[in-house]
Short mmCIF file of N, CA and C in Angstrom, two decimals:
data_model
loop_
_atom_site.label_atom_id
_atom_site.label_comp_id
_atom_site.label_asym_id
_atom_site.label_seq_id
_atom_site.Cartn_x
_atom_site.Cartn_y
_atom_site.Cartn_z
N MET A 905 0.78 -1.24 0.02
CA MET A 905 -0.01 -0.02 -0.03
C MET A 905 0.92 1.22 -0.07
N ALA A 906 0.40 2.12 -0.69
CA ALA A 906 1.23 3.46 -0.80
C ALA A 906 1.18 4.12 0.58
N THR A 907 2.48 4.83 0.78
CA THR A 907 2.67 5.75 1.94
C THR A 907 2.36 7.05 1.47
N PHE A 908 2.13 7.91 2.44
CA PHE A 908 2.09 9.45 2.14
C PHE A 908 3.13 10.26 2.72
N THR A 909 3.64 11.10 2.15
CA THR A 909 4.59 12.07 2.52
C THR A 909 3.97 12.98 3.41
N VAL A 910 4.86 13.71 4.34
CA VAL A 910 4.45 14.66 5.32
C VAL A 910 3.68 15.66 4.66
N ALA A 911 4.23 16.18 3.43
CA ALA A 911 3.63 17.29 2.62
C ALA A 911 2.34 16.86 2.21
N GLU A 912 2.06 15.49 1.66
CA GLU A 912 0.71 15.09 1.23
C GLU A 912 -0.30 15.12 2.45
N LEU A 913 0.11 14.56 3.59
CA LEU A 913 -0.67 14.42 4.68
C LEU A 913 -1.20 16.03 5.19
N GLU A 914 -0.26 16.83 5.00
CA GLU A 914 -0.60 18.15 5.53
C GLU A 914 -1.71 18.83 4.55
N ASN A 915 -1.67 18.37 3.39
CA ASN A 915 -2.67 18.83 2.31
C ASN A 915 -3.94 17.86 2.19
N MET A 916 -4.22 17.24 3.47
CA MET A 916 -5.50 16.24 3.38
C MET A 916 -6.20 16.68 4.75
N ILE A 917 -7.52 16.50 4.41
CA ILE A 917 -8.58 16.50 5.40
C ILE A 917 -9.06 15.17 5.67
N VAL A 918 -8.93 14.63 7.02
CA VAL A 918 -9.40 13.31 7.23
C VAL A 918 -10.99 13.20 7.43
N VAL A 919 -11.61 12.20 6.88
CA VAL A 919 -13.13 12.10 7.02
C VAL A 919 -13.14 10.72 7.84
N ASN A 920 -13.72 10.91 8.97
CA ASN A 920 -13.97 9.68 9.73
C ASN A 920 -15.13 8.94 9.29
N MET A 921 -15.41 7.72 9.82
CA MET A 921 -16.36 6.82 9.58
C MET A 921 -17.66 7.48 9.92
N GLY A 922 -18.74 7.61 9.18
CA GLY A 922 -20.01 8.14 9.42
C GLY A 922 -19.93 9.74 9.48
N ASP A 923 -19.01 10.15 8.70
CA ASP A 923 -18.93 11.63 8.68
C ASP A 923 -18.65 12.15 7.20
N TYR A 924 -18.63 13.25 6.98
CA TYR A 924 -18.05 13.88 5.66
C TYR A 924 -17.53 15.16 5.94
N LYS A 925 -16.65 15.49 5.05
CA LYS A 925 -15.96 16.92 4.93
C LYS A 925 -16.18 17.33 3.41
N THR A 926 -15.97 18.71 3.36
CA THR A 926 -15.83 19.37 2.12
C THR A 926 -14.54 20.04 2.01
N SER A 927 -14.48 20.24 0.72
CA SER A 927 -13.15 21.24 0.33
C SER A 927 -13.10 21.83 -1.00
N ARG A 928 -12.43 22.79 -0.99
CA ARG A 928 -12.37 23.75 -2.41
C ARG A 928 -10.78 24.01 -2.50
N GLY A 929 -10.40 23.89 -3.67
CA GLY A 929 -9.05 24.13 -3.97
C GLY A 929 -7.97 22.95 -3.69
N GLU A 930 -6.97 23.23 -3.18
CA GLU A 930 -5.87 22.21 -2.98
C GLU A 930 -6.03 21.08 -1.98
N LYS A 931 -6.98 21.20 -1.04
CA LYS A 931 -7.05 20.35 0.06
C LYS A 931 -7.81 19.08 -0.40
N LYS A 932 -6.96 17.88 -0.16
CA LYS A 932 -7.62 16.73 -0.64
C LYS A 932 -8.55 16.06 0.56
N LEU A 933 -9.39 15.18 0.22
CA LEU A 933 -10.19 14.51 1.33
C LEU A 933 -9.76 13.02 1.45
N LEU A 934 -9.54 12.35 2.70
CA LEU A 934 -9.05 10.97 2.87
C LEU A 934 -10.08 10.33 3.67
N THR A 935 -10.43 9.18 3.43
CA THR A 935 -11.13 8.33 4.42
C THR A 935 -10.33 6.91 4.16
N LYS A 936 -10.28 6.31 5.49
CA LYS A 936 -9.64 4.82 5.42
C LYS A 936 -10.70 3.95 5.94
N ASP A 937 -10.24 2.73 5.77
CA ASP A 937 -11.03 1.40 6.15
C ASP A 937 -12.43 1.40 5.58
N LEU A 938 -12.59 1.62 4.31
CA LEU A 938 -13.91 1.36 3.66
C LEU A 938 -14.02 -0.08 3.54
N GLY A 939 -14.74 -0.76 4.23
CA GLY A 939 -15.12 -2.24 4.28
C GLY A 939 -16.58 -2.33 3.55
N SER A 940 -17.52 -2.62 4.37
CA SER A 940 -18.80 -2.52 3.93
C SER A 940 -19.36 -1.13 3.69
N CYS A 941 -18.58 -0.26 4.14
CA CYS A 941 -19.02 1.34 4.11
C CYS A 941 -18.73 1.59 2.64
N VAL A 942 -19.33 2.78 2.34
CA VAL A 942 -19.28 3.40 0.96
C VAL A 942 -18.68 4.87 1.11
N GLY A 943 -17.65 5.03 0.28
CA GLY A 943 -17.13 6.50 0.27
C GLY A 943 -17.84 7.03 -0.96
N VAL A 944 -18.41 8.23 -0.72
CA VAL A 944 -19.03 8.88 -1.78
C VAL A 944 -18.34 10.28 -2.00
N ALA A 945 -17.86 10.43 -3.22
CA ALA A 945 -17.20 11.62 -3.52
C ALA A 945 -18.00 12.34 -4.42
N VAL A 946 -18.43 13.61 -4.25
CA VAL A 946 -19.38 14.56 -5.03
C VAL A 946 -18.57 15.81 -5.29
N ARG A 947 -18.56 16.32 -6.46
CA ARG A 947 -17.95 17.66 -6.82
C ARG A 947 -18.80 18.27 -7.93
N ASP A 948 -18.74 19.66 -7.80
CA ASP A 948 -19.06 20.45 -9.07
C ASP A 948 -17.63 20.84 -9.87
N PRO A 949 -17.63 20.23 -11.10
CA PRO A 949 -16.42 20.52 -11.84
C PRO A 949 -15.93 21.86 -12.02
N ARG A 950 -16.93 22.72 -12.22
CA ARG A 950 -16.75 24.07 -12.65
C ARG A 950 -15.96 25.03 -11.41
N THR A 951 -16.60 24.69 -10.18
CA THR A 951 -16.16 25.44 -9.13
C THR A 951 -14.98 24.77 -8.32
N GLY A 952 -14.90 23.44 -8.41
CA GLY A 952 -13.87 22.65 -7.66
C GLY A 952 -14.32 22.35 -6.19
N VAL A 953 -15.57 22.72 -5.95
CA VAL A 953 -16.04 22.39 -4.63
C VAL A 953 -16.58 20.89 -4.56
N GLY A 954 -16.18 20.10 -3.58
CA GLY A 954 -16.52 18.84 -3.43
C GLY A 954 -16.45 18.27 -2.07
N GLY A 955 -17.03 17.10 -1.82
CA GLY A 955 -17.09 16.64 -0.59
C GLY A 955 -17.02 15.05 -0.66
N LEU A 956 -16.66 14.45 0.44
CA LEU A 956 -16.34 12.83 0.57
C LEU A 956 -17.13 12.54 1.96
N LEU A 957 -18.29 11.58 1.62
CA LEU A 957 -18.94 11.05 2.77
C LEU A 957 -18.67 9.74 2.85
N HIS A 958 -18.43 9.29 4.11
CA HIS A 958 -18.25 8.00 4.60
C HIS A 958 -19.44 7.10 5.17
N VAL A 959 -20.29 6.63 4.33
CA VAL A 959 -21.43 5.99 4.64
C VAL A 959 -21.27 4.75 5.34
N MET A 960 -21.91 4.62 6.57
CA MET A 960 -22.05 3.41 7.31
C MET A 960 -23.15 2.51 7.06
N LEU A 961 -24.29 3.17 6.96
CA LEU A 961 -25.49 2.39 6.95
C LEU A 961 -26.41 3.07 5.75
N PRO A 962 -27.41 2.11 5.33
CA PRO A 962 -28.18 2.43 4.16
C PRO A 962 -29.27 3.67 4.42
N ASP A 963 -29.84 3.69 5.65
CA ASP A 963 -31.02 4.40 5.62
C ASP A 963 -31.34 4.80 7.18
N HIS A 964 -31.56 6.23 7.33
CA HIS A 964 -31.63 6.71 8.64
C HIS A 964 -32.83 6.25 9.32
N SER A 965 -33.80 5.64 8.68
CA SER A 965 -35.19 5.09 9.47
C SER A 965 -34.86 4.06 10.51
N ILE A 966 -33.65 3.59 10.44
CA ILE A 966 -33.31 2.49 11.47
C ILE A 966 -33.05 3.22 12.73
N ALA A 967 -32.71 4.55 12.68
CA ALA A 967 -32.36 5.26 14.07
C ALA A 967 -33.58 5.43 14.78
N LYS A 968 -33.51 5.47 16.08
CA LYS A 968 -34.51 5.71 16.97
C LYS A 968 -34.96 7.22 16.80
N GLU A 969 -36.21 7.38 16.83
CA GLU A 969 -36.82 8.81 16.92
C GLU A 969 -36.21 9.50 18.10
N GLY A 970 -35.74 10.71 17.91
CA GLY A 970 -35.17 11.61 18.94
C GLY A 970 -33.75 11.09 19.50
N ASP A 971 -33.23 10.13 19.04
CA ASP A 971 -32.04 9.37 19.44
C ASP A 971 -30.96 10.63 19.52
N ALA A 972 -30.30 10.96 20.69
CA ALA A 972 -29.40 11.92 20.66
C ALA A 972 -28.12 11.45 19.87
N SER A 973 -27.88 10.31 19.75
CA SER A 973 -26.62 9.85 19.11
C SER A 973 -26.84 9.86 17.49
N PHE A 974 -28.05 10.19 16.98
CA PHE A 974 -28.28 10.42 15.52
C PHE A 974 -27.31 11.31 14.79
N VAL A 975 -26.51 10.78 13.80
CA VAL A 975 -25.63 11.58 13.03
C VAL A 975 -26.14 11.29 11.66
N ALA A 976 -26.50 12.29 10.86
CA ALA A 976 -27.05 12.22 9.54
C ALA A 976 -26.13 11.53 8.64
N ALA A 977 -24.69 11.91 8.81
CA ALA A 977 -23.77 11.37 7.88
C ALA A 977 -23.50 10.04 7.89
N LYS A 978 -24.10 9.31 8.98
CA LYS A 978 -23.79 7.65 8.96
C LYS A 978 -24.66 7.09 7.90
N TYR A 979 -25.58 7.78 7.46
CA TYR A 979 -26.57 7.03 6.52
C TYR A 979 -26.52 7.64 5.12
N ALA A 980 -26.66 6.80 4.10
CA ALA A 980 -26.61 7.10 2.70
C ALA A 980 -27.70 8.23 2.46
N ASP A 981 -28.90 7.97 2.92
CA ASP A 981 -29.97 9.05 2.57
C ASP A 981 -29.69 10.39 3.18
N SER A 982 -29.69 10.47 4.41
CA SER A 982 -29.52 11.71 5.23
C SER A 982 -28.21 12.34 5.05
N GLY A 983 -27.14 11.40 4.92
CA GLY A 983 -25.79 11.91 4.74
C GLY A 983 -25.59 12.70 3.35
N LEU A 984 -26.12 12.14 2.40
CA LEU A 984 -25.97 12.78 0.99
C LEU A 984 -26.71 14.02 0.99
N ASP A 985 -27.99 13.98 1.56
CA ASP A 985 -28.99 15.18 1.54
C ASP A 985 -27.91 16.41 2.24
N GLU A 986 -27.32 16.03 3.58
CA GLU A 986 -26.69 17.02 4.32
C GLU A 986 -25.50 17.66 3.65
N MET A 987 -24.57 16.61 3.06
CA MET A 987 -23.50 17.06 2.39
C MET A 987 -23.75 17.88 1.12
N ILE A 988 -24.74 17.46 0.31
CA ILE A 988 -25.17 18.28 -0.99
C ILE A 988 -25.46 19.67 -0.48
N ARG A 989 -26.38 19.80 0.53
CA ARG A 989 -26.90 21.20 1.12
C ARG A 989 -25.57 22.06 1.45
N VAL A 990 -24.68 21.50 2.03
CA VAL A 990 -23.44 22.27 2.33
C VAL A 990 -22.67 22.56 1.18
N LEU A 991 -22.48 21.63 0.21
CA LEU A 991 -21.70 21.94 -1.03
C LEU A 991 -22.39 23.10 -1.84
N VAL A 992 -23.60 23.12 -1.77
CA VAL A 992 -24.44 24.15 -2.48
C VAL A 992 -24.10 25.55 -1.71
N GLN A 993 -24.15 25.50 -0.56
CA GLN A 993 -23.84 26.76 0.37
C GLN A 993 -22.34 27.15 0.17
N GLN A 994 -21.38 26.44 -0.37
CA GLN A 994 -20.11 26.70 -0.57
C GLN A 994 -19.94 27.04 -2.12
N GLY A 995 -20.81 27.06 -2.89
CA GLY A 995 -20.72 27.59 -4.26
C GLY A 995 -21.07 26.41 -5.13
N ALA A 996 -21.12 25.19 -4.75
CA ALA A 996 -21.46 24.15 -5.90
C ALA A 996 -22.79 24.35 -6.40
N GLU A 997 -23.00 24.08 -7.62
CA GLU A 997 -24.28 24.01 -8.17
C GLU A 997 -24.79 22.65 -8.48
N ARG A 998 -25.98 22.28 -7.91
CA ARG A 998 -26.40 20.87 -8.10
C ARG A 998 -26.48 20.27 -9.41
N SER A 999 -26.95 21.21 -10.46
CA SER A 999 -27.10 20.55 -11.85
C SER A 999 -25.68 20.14 -12.36
N ARG A 1000 -24.57 20.70 -11.95
CA ARG A 1000 -23.31 20.25 -12.31
C ARG A 1000 -22.56 19.19 -11.48
N MET A 1001 -23.19 18.79 -10.39
CA MET A 1001 -22.58 17.77 -9.55
C MET A 1001 -22.40 16.41 -10.24
N VAL A 1002 -21.28 15.74 -9.97
CA VAL A 1002 -21.13 14.33 -10.38
C VAL A 1002 -20.51 13.58 -9.22
N ALA A 1003 -20.66 12.23 -9.18
CA ALA A 1003 -20.10 11.54 -8.06
C ALA A 1003 -19.28 10.23 -8.64
N LYS A 1004 -18.46 9.73 -7.53
CA LYS A 1004 -17.75 8.83 -7.86
C LYS A 1004 -17.85 7.97 -6.34
N ILE A 1005 -17.80 6.65 -6.27
CA ILE A 1005 -17.94 5.75 -5.11
C ILE A 1005 -16.81 4.76 -5.15
N ALA A 1006 -16.69 4.36 -3.84
CA ALA A 1006 -15.67 3.03 -3.68
C ALA A 1006 -16.16 2.44 -2.29
N GLY A 1007 -15.80 1.25 -2.25
CA GLY A 1007 -16.20 0.51 -1.00
C GLY A 1007 -17.29 -0.56 -1.31
N ALA A 1008 -18.13 -0.76 -0.26
CA ALA A 1008 -19.02 -1.76 -0.50
C ALA A 1008 -18.49 -3.24 -0.59
N ALA A 1009 -17.44 -3.49 0.15
CA ALA A 1009 -16.90 -4.78 0.06
C ALA A 1009 -17.51 -5.71 0.97
N HIS A 1010 -17.66 -7.10 0.57
CA HIS A 1010 -18.31 -8.11 1.22
C HIS A 1010 -17.14 -8.67 2.22
N MET A 1011 -17.13 -8.11 3.44
CA MET A 1011 -15.93 -8.26 4.20
C MET A 1011 -16.17 -9.54 4.97
N ILE A 1012 -17.27 -10.03 5.43
CA ILE A 1012 -17.62 -11.20 6.00
C ILE A 1012 -18.41 -12.28 5.23
N ARG A 1013 -17.85 -13.20 4.96
CA ARG A 1013 -18.54 -14.44 4.15
C ARG A 1013 -19.46 -15.11 5.23
N ASN A 1014 -20.70 -15.18 4.79
CA ASN A 1014 -21.81 -15.85 5.68
C ASN A 1014 -22.48 -16.52 4.79
N ALA A 1015 -22.55 -17.94 4.99
CA ALA A 1015 -23.48 -18.85 4.25
C ALA A 1015 -24.94 -18.48 4.39
N THR A 1016 -25.44 -17.85 5.49
CA THR A 1016 -26.93 -17.80 5.60
C THR A 1016 -27.23 -16.32 4.88
N ILE A 1017 -26.42 -15.46 4.85
CA ILE A 1017 -26.72 -14.13 4.08
C ILE A 1017 -26.01 -14.00 2.78
N PRO A 1018 -26.72 -14.14 1.67
CA PRO A 1018 -26.16 -13.91 0.42
C PRO A 1018 -25.55 -12.54 0.17
N GLU A 1019 -24.45 -12.54 -0.53
CA GLU A 1019 -23.74 -11.19 -0.76
C GLU A 1019 -24.52 -9.94 -1.33
N ASN A 1020 -25.67 -10.44 -2.06
CA ASN A 1020 -26.59 -9.43 -2.51
C ASN A 1020 -27.49 -8.91 -1.60
N ARG A 1021 -27.45 -9.39 -0.31
CA ARG A 1021 -28.31 -8.94 0.83
C ARG A 1021 -27.57 -8.60 2.02
N ASP A 1022 -26.26 -8.57 2.06
CA ASP A 1022 -25.58 -8.10 3.23
C ASP A 1022 -25.42 -6.63 3.15
N ILE A 1023 -24.87 -6.12 4.26
CA ILE A 1023 -24.88 -4.69 4.52
C ILE A 1023 -24.32 -3.73 3.62
N SER A 1024 -23.20 -4.56 2.98
CA SER A 1024 -22.36 -3.77 1.72
C SER A 1024 -23.29 -3.57 0.62
N ALA A 1025 -23.91 -4.63 0.34
CA ALA A 1025 -24.97 -4.53 -0.94
C ALA A 1025 -26.10 -3.59 -0.53
N ARG A 1026 -26.55 -3.65 0.64
CA ARG A 1026 -27.58 -2.70 0.90
C ARG A 1026 -27.08 -1.12 0.89
N ASN A 1027 -25.98 -0.93 1.47
CA ASN A 1027 -25.16 0.32 1.39
C ASN A 1027 -25.01 0.87 0.02
N LEU A 1028 -24.60 0.14 -0.94
CA LEU A 1028 -24.29 0.37 -2.19
C LEU A 1028 -25.55 0.73 -3.01
N THR A 1029 -26.71 -0.14 -2.83
CA THR A 1029 -27.92 0.28 -3.23
C THR A 1029 -28.51 1.44 -2.71
N ALA A 1030 -28.52 1.78 -1.68
CA ALA A 1030 -28.90 2.95 -1.02
C ALA A 1030 -28.21 4.27 -1.73
N VAL A 1031 -26.88 4.10 -1.77
CA VAL A 1031 -26.09 5.26 -2.42
C VAL A 1031 -26.43 5.40 -3.85
N GLN A 1032 -26.56 4.33 -4.43
CA GLN A 1032 -26.91 4.56 -6.02
C GLN A 1032 -28.28 5.05 -6.05
N GLU A 1033 -29.35 4.71 -5.33
CA GLU A 1033 -30.60 5.02 -5.51
C GLU A 1033 -30.87 6.62 -5.08
N LYS A 1034 -30.11 6.95 -3.96
CA LYS A 1034 -30.21 8.40 -3.50
C LYS A 1034 -29.39 9.32 -4.66
N LEU A 1035 -28.22 8.99 -4.98
CA LEU A 1035 -27.78 9.75 -6.20
C LEU A 1035 -28.71 9.96 -7.44
N GLU A 1036 -29.33 8.82 -7.78
CA GLU A 1036 -30.32 8.90 -8.88
C GLU A 1036 -31.47 9.77 -8.56
N ALA A 1037 -31.96 9.77 -7.19
CA ALA A 1037 -33.10 10.75 -6.87
C ALA A 1037 -32.55 11.99 -6.78
N LEU A 1038 -31.37 12.28 -6.50
CA LEU A 1038 -30.84 13.71 -6.58
C LEU A 1038 -30.36 13.96 -7.78
N GLN A 1039 -30.48 13.21 -8.87
CA GLN A 1039 -29.99 13.58 -10.37
C GLN A 1039 -28.60 13.82 -10.38
N ILE A 1040 -27.68 13.26 -9.56
CA ILE A 1040 -26.24 13.33 -9.69
C ILE A 1040 -25.78 12.21 -10.34
N PRO A 1041 -25.15 12.34 -11.43
CA PRO A 1041 -24.66 11.24 -12.10
C PRO A 1041 -23.53 10.57 -11.41
N LEU A 1042 -23.45 9.15 -11.35
CA LEU A 1042 -22.32 8.50 -10.93
C LEU A 1042 -21.64 8.21 -12.01
N ILE A 1043 -20.43 8.62 -12.03
CA ILE A 1043 -19.39 8.62 -13.40
C ILE A 1043 -18.25 7.48 -13.12
N ALA A 1044 -18.08 7.00 -11.96
CA ALA A 1044 -17.03 6.00 -11.73
C ALA A 1044 -17.29 5.34 -10.44
N SER A 1045 -16.99 3.91 -10.25
CA SER A 1045 -16.99 3.26 -9.07
C SER A 1045 -15.97 2.12 -9.05
N ASP A 1046 -15.54 1.70 -7.74
CA ASP A 1046 -14.86 0.66 -7.46
C ASP A 1046 -15.42 0.00 -6.30
N VAL A 1047 -16.27 -0.98 -6.33
CA VAL A 1047 -16.98 -1.45 -5.31
C VAL A 1047 -16.99 -2.90 -5.37
N GLY A 1048 -17.44 -3.58 -4.19
CA GLY A 1048 -17.55 -5.01 -4.05
C GLY A 1048 -16.22 -5.64 -3.78
N GLU A 1049 -16.17 -6.97 -4.24
CA GLU A 1049 -14.95 -7.76 -3.86
C GLU A 1049 -14.85 -8.06 -2.37
N HIS A 1050 -13.81 -8.26 -1.84
CA HIS A 1050 -13.72 -8.90 -0.43
C HIS A 1050 -12.41 -8.15 0.28
N TYR A 1051 -12.24 -6.95 0.02
CA TYR A 1051 -11.03 -6.29 0.64
C TYR A 1051 -11.44 -4.76 0.97
N PRO A 1052 -10.90 -4.15 1.98
CA PRO A 1052 -11.04 -2.78 2.26
C PRO A 1052 -10.32 -1.85 1.51
N ARG A 1053 -10.84 -0.56 1.38
CA ARG A 1053 -10.01 0.48 0.58
C ARG A 1053 -9.91 1.74 1.40
N THR A 1054 -8.85 2.47 1.09
CA THR A 1054 -8.66 3.87 1.59
C THR A 1054 -8.76 4.58 0.36
N VAL A 1055 -9.35 5.74 0.46
CA VAL A 1055 -9.53 6.62 -0.76
C VAL A 1055 -8.99 8.04 -0.39
N VAL A 1056 -8.48 8.59 -1.39
CA VAL A 1056 -8.15 10.05 -1.39
C VAL A 1056 -8.74 10.91 -2.64
N PHE A 1057 -9.70 11.72 -2.26
CA PHE A 1057 -10.54 12.49 -3.24
C PHE A 1057 -9.86 14.00 -3.44
N ASP A 1058 -9.63 14.34 -4.62
CA ASP A 1058 -9.19 15.61 -5.02
C ASP A 1058 -10.48 16.26 -5.63
N PRO A 1059 -11.09 17.23 -4.88
CA PRO A 1059 -12.23 17.83 -5.40
C PRO A 1059 -11.90 18.70 -6.66
N LEU A 1060 -10.65 19.28 -6.66
CA LEU A 1060 -10.33 20.18 -7.75
C LEU A 1060 -10.22 19.56 -9.10
N SER A 1061 -9.58 18.23 -9.12
CA SER A 1061 -9.43 17.49 -10.44
C SER A 1061 -10.60 16.52 -10.57
N GLY A 1062 -11.02 16.09 -9.39
CA GLY A 1062 -11.99 14.98 -9.45
C GLY A 1062 -11.54 13.61 -9.27
N ALA A 1063 -10.14 13.52 -9.16
CA ALA A 1063 -9.61 12.20 -9.05
C ALA A 1063 -9.92 11.52 -7.72
N LEU A 1064 -10.11 10.28 -7.87
CA LEU A 1064 -10.42 9.54 -6.66
C LEU A 1064 -9.30 8.33 -6.84
N ARG A 1065 -8.36 8.43 -5.72
CA ARG A 1065 -7.40 7.54 -5.43
C ARG A 1065 -7.62 6.46 -4.62
N ILE A 1066 -7.50 5.25 -5.07
CA ILE A 1066 -7.92 3.98 -4.33
C ILE A 1066 -6.71 3.19 -3.81
N LEU A 1067 -6.40 2.99 -2.50
CA LEU A 1067 -5.43 2.27 -1.98
C LEU A 1067 -5.81 1.12 -1.43
N THR A 1068 -5.31 -0.15 -1.59
CA THR A 1068 -5.75 -1.40 -0.99
C THR A 1068 -4.49 -2.18 -0.69
N PRO A 1069 -4.43 -2.60 0.64
CA PRO A 1069 -3.26 -3.52 0.90
C PRO A 1069 -3.07 -4.60 0.05
N GLY A 1070 -1.84 -4.87 -0.58
CA GLY A 1070 -1.47 -5.88 -1.46
C GLY A 1070 -1.97 -5.77 -2.93
N LYS A 1071 -2.47 -4.59 -3.21
CA LYS A 1071 -2.95 -4.38 -4.66
C LYS A 1071 -2.28 -3.07 -5.18
N THR A 1072 -2.28 -3.12 -6.42
CA THR A 1072 -1.81 -1.72 -7.09
C THR A 1072 -2.95 -0.75 -6.92
N GLU A 1073 -2.27 0.44 -6.60
CA GLU A 1073 -3.25 1.63 -6.46
C GLU A 1073 -3.95 1.86 -7.78
N LYS A 1074 -5.13 2.41 -7.41
CA LYS A 1074 -5.90 2.68 -8.77
C LYS A 1074 -6.56 4.10 -8.49
N TRP A 1075 -6.81 4.75 -9.82
CA TRP A 1075 -7.25 5.98 -9.88
C TRP A 1075 -8.57 5.94 -10.76
N ILE A 1076 -9.71 6.46 -10.22
CA ILE A 1076 -10.88 6.66 -11.01
C ILE A 1076 -11.42 7.90 -10.97
#
């Protein structure tokens, strides 16, 4: 797996699990350990405003009503709504937004739960459906398989760098 220089790390904003961050300009967004989670990178190519969301679960309806620990960014539906709202506030235009995704790996093989019904598949479907509902084109993806991913998103160029232990790094 690739390592980062100090200069590269100083130019990155870390996105934790169940959270999102936005950036404009030179700062890149990094999220680690995408197993069954999905990293959703969205940007406006004209302004260079973009964000990276680390989705843990498909739908906020599983959260308990009034739960103080509710965090919108944990979920594909509410997380994308919130991140898109902030991107628009920062100068992005919805009609120009495009998305790339990575993750949704089948990390635990289970004979009683088929891969098309495990949490990774449900997360992936929820992200794809929400992007479609928001009319944000999904232009590239690296999903599935049985390995975790770390991603670095450059909102300015739109490049999504995918790092996986034991594999050649990939750019989409």
